[in-house]
């Protein structure tokens, strides 16, 4: 039995159990049934609310994620290459990673106002520290013989060494950092959108709570889960497989 078939069967059984639980235990408005959730999906798509919110959230997420990758990888490289920075600023980053990014939202509102900039700021924070530590670990774990061999063949110590040797050698750690950072960015984004103004999945989730519309709320949760899973599988997982195969790091397939 293929993996796709097993997953399909599991989802069908889950939907049946969900609908049966709704009818047997009489959850009422506290948790919607399958049919109520599907109706909320249809209404949200027909009226354009879900598509507009998903598009606005994805735009914020992509901007924040690009910033977090650039900042995080730069910090990770500096920590790995310079001991003084690693012992000082690197130690601070480890501490900052333990702080939920939503804790910075009051500061973001004071600094930027209740707008897009605040959401992008805390979403970027949510992913940057994870990416910095993953980059640092990946670069530090590069066998020194790789660097010496590359330098012997003329790559030097600068940009060429970083691009041609360090990034490919550190890629297993980098891709894990990217995938984790993507999940953290999603969490921070939705938390920020619960409070900030404007269209977005988090704001639509807040509207559902205010109206007591659990069907709409569950739709948003499902959309977030689907977008996160699809992007990870078809983007990051595919990228990982291609790069590992390109550099001969993929395991043999039976």
C-alpha positions as semicolon CSV with decimal commas, in nm:
position;residue;x (nm);y (nm);z (nm)
1;X;0,000;0,000;0,000
2;X;0,144;0,335;-0,103
3;X;0,198;0,624;0,135
4;X;-0,057;0,839;-0,048
5;X;-0,322;0,568;-0,019
6;X;-0,253;0,519;0,352
7;X;-0,286;0,891;0,413
8;X;-0,609;0,908;0,214
9;X;-0,762;0,622;0,412
10;X;-0,653;0,785;0,738
11;X;-0,812;1,118;0,641
12;X;-1,139;0,949;0,543
13;X;-1,152;0,762;0,874
14;X;-1,071;1,084;1,059
15;X;-1,356;1,268;0,887
16;X;-1,598;0,986;0,968
17;X;-1,489;0,984;1,334
18;X;-1,518;1,364;1,345
19;X;-1,874;1,368;1,210
20;X;-1,974;1,076;1,433
21;X;-1,832;1,249;1,739
22;X;-2,028;1,565;1,659
23;X;-2,354;1,373;1,632
24;X;-2,300;1,136;1,926
25;X;-2,166;1,383;2,181
26;X;-2,375;1,679;2,065
27;X;-2,093;1,933;2,056
28;X;-2,329;2,201;1,927
29;X;-2,167;2,536;1,849
30;X;-1,853;2,458;2,057
31;X;-1,698;2,254;1,776
32;X;-1,836;2,235;1,421
33;X;-1,923;1,925;1,222
34;X;-1,762;1,828;0,892
35;X;-2,057;1,961;0,693
36;X;-2,062;2,290;0,882
37;X;-1,689;2,336;0,821
38;X;-1,724;2,258;0,450
39;X;-2,009;2,509;0,428
40;X;-1,790;2,772;0,594
41;X;-1,515;2,695;0,340
42;X;-1,761;2,737;0,054
43;X;-1,901;3,064;0,188
44;X;-1,557;3,206;0,261
45;X;-1,426;3,123;-0,086
46;X;-1,745;3,235;-0,263
47;X;-1,739;3,572;-0,085
48;X;-1,363;3,605;-0,127
49;X;-1,285;3,645;0,244
50;X;-1,067;3,335;0,279
51;X;-0,870;3,399;-0,039
52;X;-0,810;3,764;0,048
53;X;-0,700;3,678;0,402
54;X;-0,474;3,393;0,286
55;X;-0,313;3,615;0,021
56;X;-0,247;3,898;0,268
57;X;-0,099;3,659;0,524
58;X;0,123;3,486;0,269
59;X;0,260;3,821;0,148
60;X;0,350;3,924;0,504
61;X;0,497;3,581;0,569
62;X;0,717;3,578;0,259
63;X;0,855;3,926;0,333
64;X;0,927;3,834;0,694
65;X;1,073;3,496;0,603
66;X;1,310;3,645;0,345
67;X;1,430;3,898;0,603
68;X;1,477;3,629;0,867
69;X;1,679;3,409;0,630
70;X;1,908;3,694;0,529
71;X;1,962;3,817;0,886
72;X;1,979;3,471;1,042
73;X;2,229;3,325;0,795
74;X;2,448;3,635;0,822
75;X;2,449;3,612;1,202
76;X;2,515;3,238;1,193
77;X;2,811;3,284;0,961
78;X;2,958;3,557;1,183
79;X;2,910;3,346;1,497
80;X;3,080;3,048;1,336
81;X;3,375;3,251;1,208
82;X;3,441;3,488;1,497
83;X;3,476;3,352;1,849
84;X;3,426;3,688;2,019
85;X;3,088;3,742;1,851
86;X;2,983;3,386;1,929
87;X;3,067;3,426;2,298
88;X;2,883;3,758;2,327
89;X;2,612;3,820;2,069
90;X;2,570;3,446;2,006
91;X;2,497;3,391;2,375
92;X;2,236;3,668;2,359
93;X;2,068;3,507;2,056
94;X;2,033;3,179;2,247
95;X;1,855;3,373;2,521
96;X;1,634;3,559;2,275
97;X;1,523;3,234;2,113
98;X;1,352;3,132;2,436
99;X;1,130;3,442;2,429
100;X;0,804;3,398;2,233
101;X;0,805;3,653;1,953
102;X;0,452;3,764;2,048
103;X;0,602;3,901;2,370
104;X;0,761;4,175;2,156
105;X;0,427;4,283;2,009
106;X;0,363;4,559;2,267
107;X;0,705;4,705;2,182
108;X;0,633;4,669;1,810
109;X;0,306;4,858;1,849
110;X;0,484;5,139;2,035
111;X;0,765;5,154;1,778
112;X;0,572;5,102;1,454
113;X;0,204;5,138;1,541
114;X;-0,079;4,888;1,501
115;X;-0,004;4,812;1,135
116;X;0,174;4,587;0,886
117;X;0,519;4,681;1,012
118;X;0,445;4,546;1,360
119;X;0,332;4,210;1,223
120;X;0,631;4,181;0,991
121;X;0,864;4,274;1,276
122;X;0,747;4,004;1,517
123;X;0,717;3,746;1,238
124;X;1,077;3,814;1,137
125;X;1,187;3,779;1,499
126;X;1,002;3,449;1,524
127;X;1,223;3,291;1,258
128;X;1,552;3,481;1,273
129;X;1,701;3,333;1,591
130;X;1,629;2,976;1,485
131;X;1,790;3,039;1,146
132;X;2,094;3,203;1,307
133;X;2,161;2,910;1,539
134;X;2,105;2,651;1,265
135;X;2,348;2,837;1,035
136;X;2,604;2,863;1,313
137;X;2,580;2,491;1,390
138;X;2,600;2,393;1,023
139;X;2,906;2,603;0,948
140;X;3,085;2,503;1,268
141;X;3,035;2,136;1,186
142;X;3,201;2,162;0,844
143;X;3,512;1,938;0,850
144;X;3,820;2,166;0,833
145;X;3,968;1,947;0,563
146;X;3,691;2,063;0,326
147;X;3,794;2,425;0,371
148;X;4,165;2,353;0,340
149;X;4,112;2,148;0,026
150;X;3,898;2,421;-0,130
151;X;4,155;2,687;-0,047
152;X;4,429;2,471;-0,197
153;X;4,229;2,456;-0,518
154;X;4,203;2,834;-0,531
155;X;3,870;2,936;-0,376
156;X;4,041;3,168;-0,126
157;X;3,882;3,279;0,203
158;X;3,607;3,508;0,079
159;X;3,273;3,493;-0,099
160;X;3,364;3,202;-0,327
161;X;3,453;2,984;-0,030
162;X;3,125;3,072;0,138
163;X;2,909;3,002;-0,167
164;X;3,090;2,704;-0,317
165;X;3,192;2,516;-0,004
166;X;3,035;2,637;0,320
167;X;2,672;2,653;0,215
168;X;2,667;2,309;0,046
169;X;2,859;2,150;0,335
170;X;2,631;2,307;0,595
171;X;2,313;2,244;0,395
172;X;2,166;1,960;0,608
173;X;2,168;2,192;0,910
174;X;2,055;2,491;0,704
175;X;1,750;2,318;0,558
176;X;1,643;2,197;0,901
177;X;1,678;2,553;1,021
178;X;1,476;2,681;0,726
179;X;1,192;2,436;0,786
180;X;1,181;2,512;1,159
181;X;1,202;2,885;1,094
182;X;0,908;2,857;0,850
183;X;0,693;2,695;1,120
184;X;0,797;2,956;1,379
185;X;0,721;3,236;1,134
186;X;0,369;3,102;1,082
187;X;0,306;3,098;1,457
188;X;0,432;3,451;1,503
189;X;0,238;3,577;1,201
190;X;-0,100;3,447;1,313
191;X;-0,042;3,568;1,670
192;X;0,041;3,916;1,541
193;X;-0,255;3,924;1,305
194;X;-0,492;3,845;1,591
195;X;-0,426;4,195;1,719
196;X;-0,315;4,399;1,418
197;X;-0,556;4,563;1,178
198;X;-0,614;4,468;0,814
199;X;-0,691;4,152;0,623
200;X;-0,521;3,830;0,726
201;X;-0,589;3,481;0,853
202;X;-0,523;3,584;1,212
203;X;-0,764;3,875;1,190
204;X;-1,027;3,653;1,031
205;X;-0,973;3,405;1,314
206;X;-1,034;3,687;1,561
207;X;-1,352;3,785;1,376
208;X;-1,473;3,426;1,404
209;X;-1,409;3,430;1,778
210;X;-1,596;3,757;1,821
211;X;-1,894;3,615;1,632
212;X;-1,878;3,273;1,799
213;X;-1,839;3,121;1,451
214;X;-1,641;2,805;1,527
215;X;-1,680;2,683;1,169
216;X;-1,492;2,985;1,039
217;X;-1,232;2,950;1,314
218;X;-1,169;2,586;1,224
219;X;-1,144;2,679;0,854
220;X;-0,861;2,919;0,935
221;X;-0,680;2,655;1,142
222;X;-0,710;2,402;0,858
223;X;-0,591;2,655;0,598
224;X;-0,283;2,736;0,806
225;X;-0,205;2,367;0,849
226;X;-0,252;2,295;0,477
227;X;-0,044;2,592;0,360
228;X;0,234;2,503;0,602
229;X;0,237;2,136;0,505
230;X;0,214;2,193;0,130
231;X;0,490;2,454;0,129
232;X;0,717;2,233;0,337
233;X;0,660;1,924;0,123
234;X;0,665;2,078;-0,223
235;X;0,923;2,351;-0,159
236;X;1,164;2,279;0,124
237;X;1,154;1,899;0,102
238;X;1,205;1,906;-0,276
239;X;1,489;2,155;-0,239
240;X;1,650;1,938;0,025
241;X;1,629;1,626;-0,192
242;X;1,774;1,803;-0,497
243;X;2,066;1,960;-0,313
244;X;2,152;1,643;-0,121
245;X;2,145;1,449;-0,449
246;X;2,350;1,718;-0,623
247;X;2,628;1,692;-0,368
248;X;2,608;1,316;-0,320
249;X;2,469;1,336;0,034
250;X;2,140;1,156;-0,027
251;X;2,105;0,807;0,110
252;X;2,059;0,516;-0,126
253;X;1,702;0,426;-0,212
254;X;1,597;0,068;-0,207
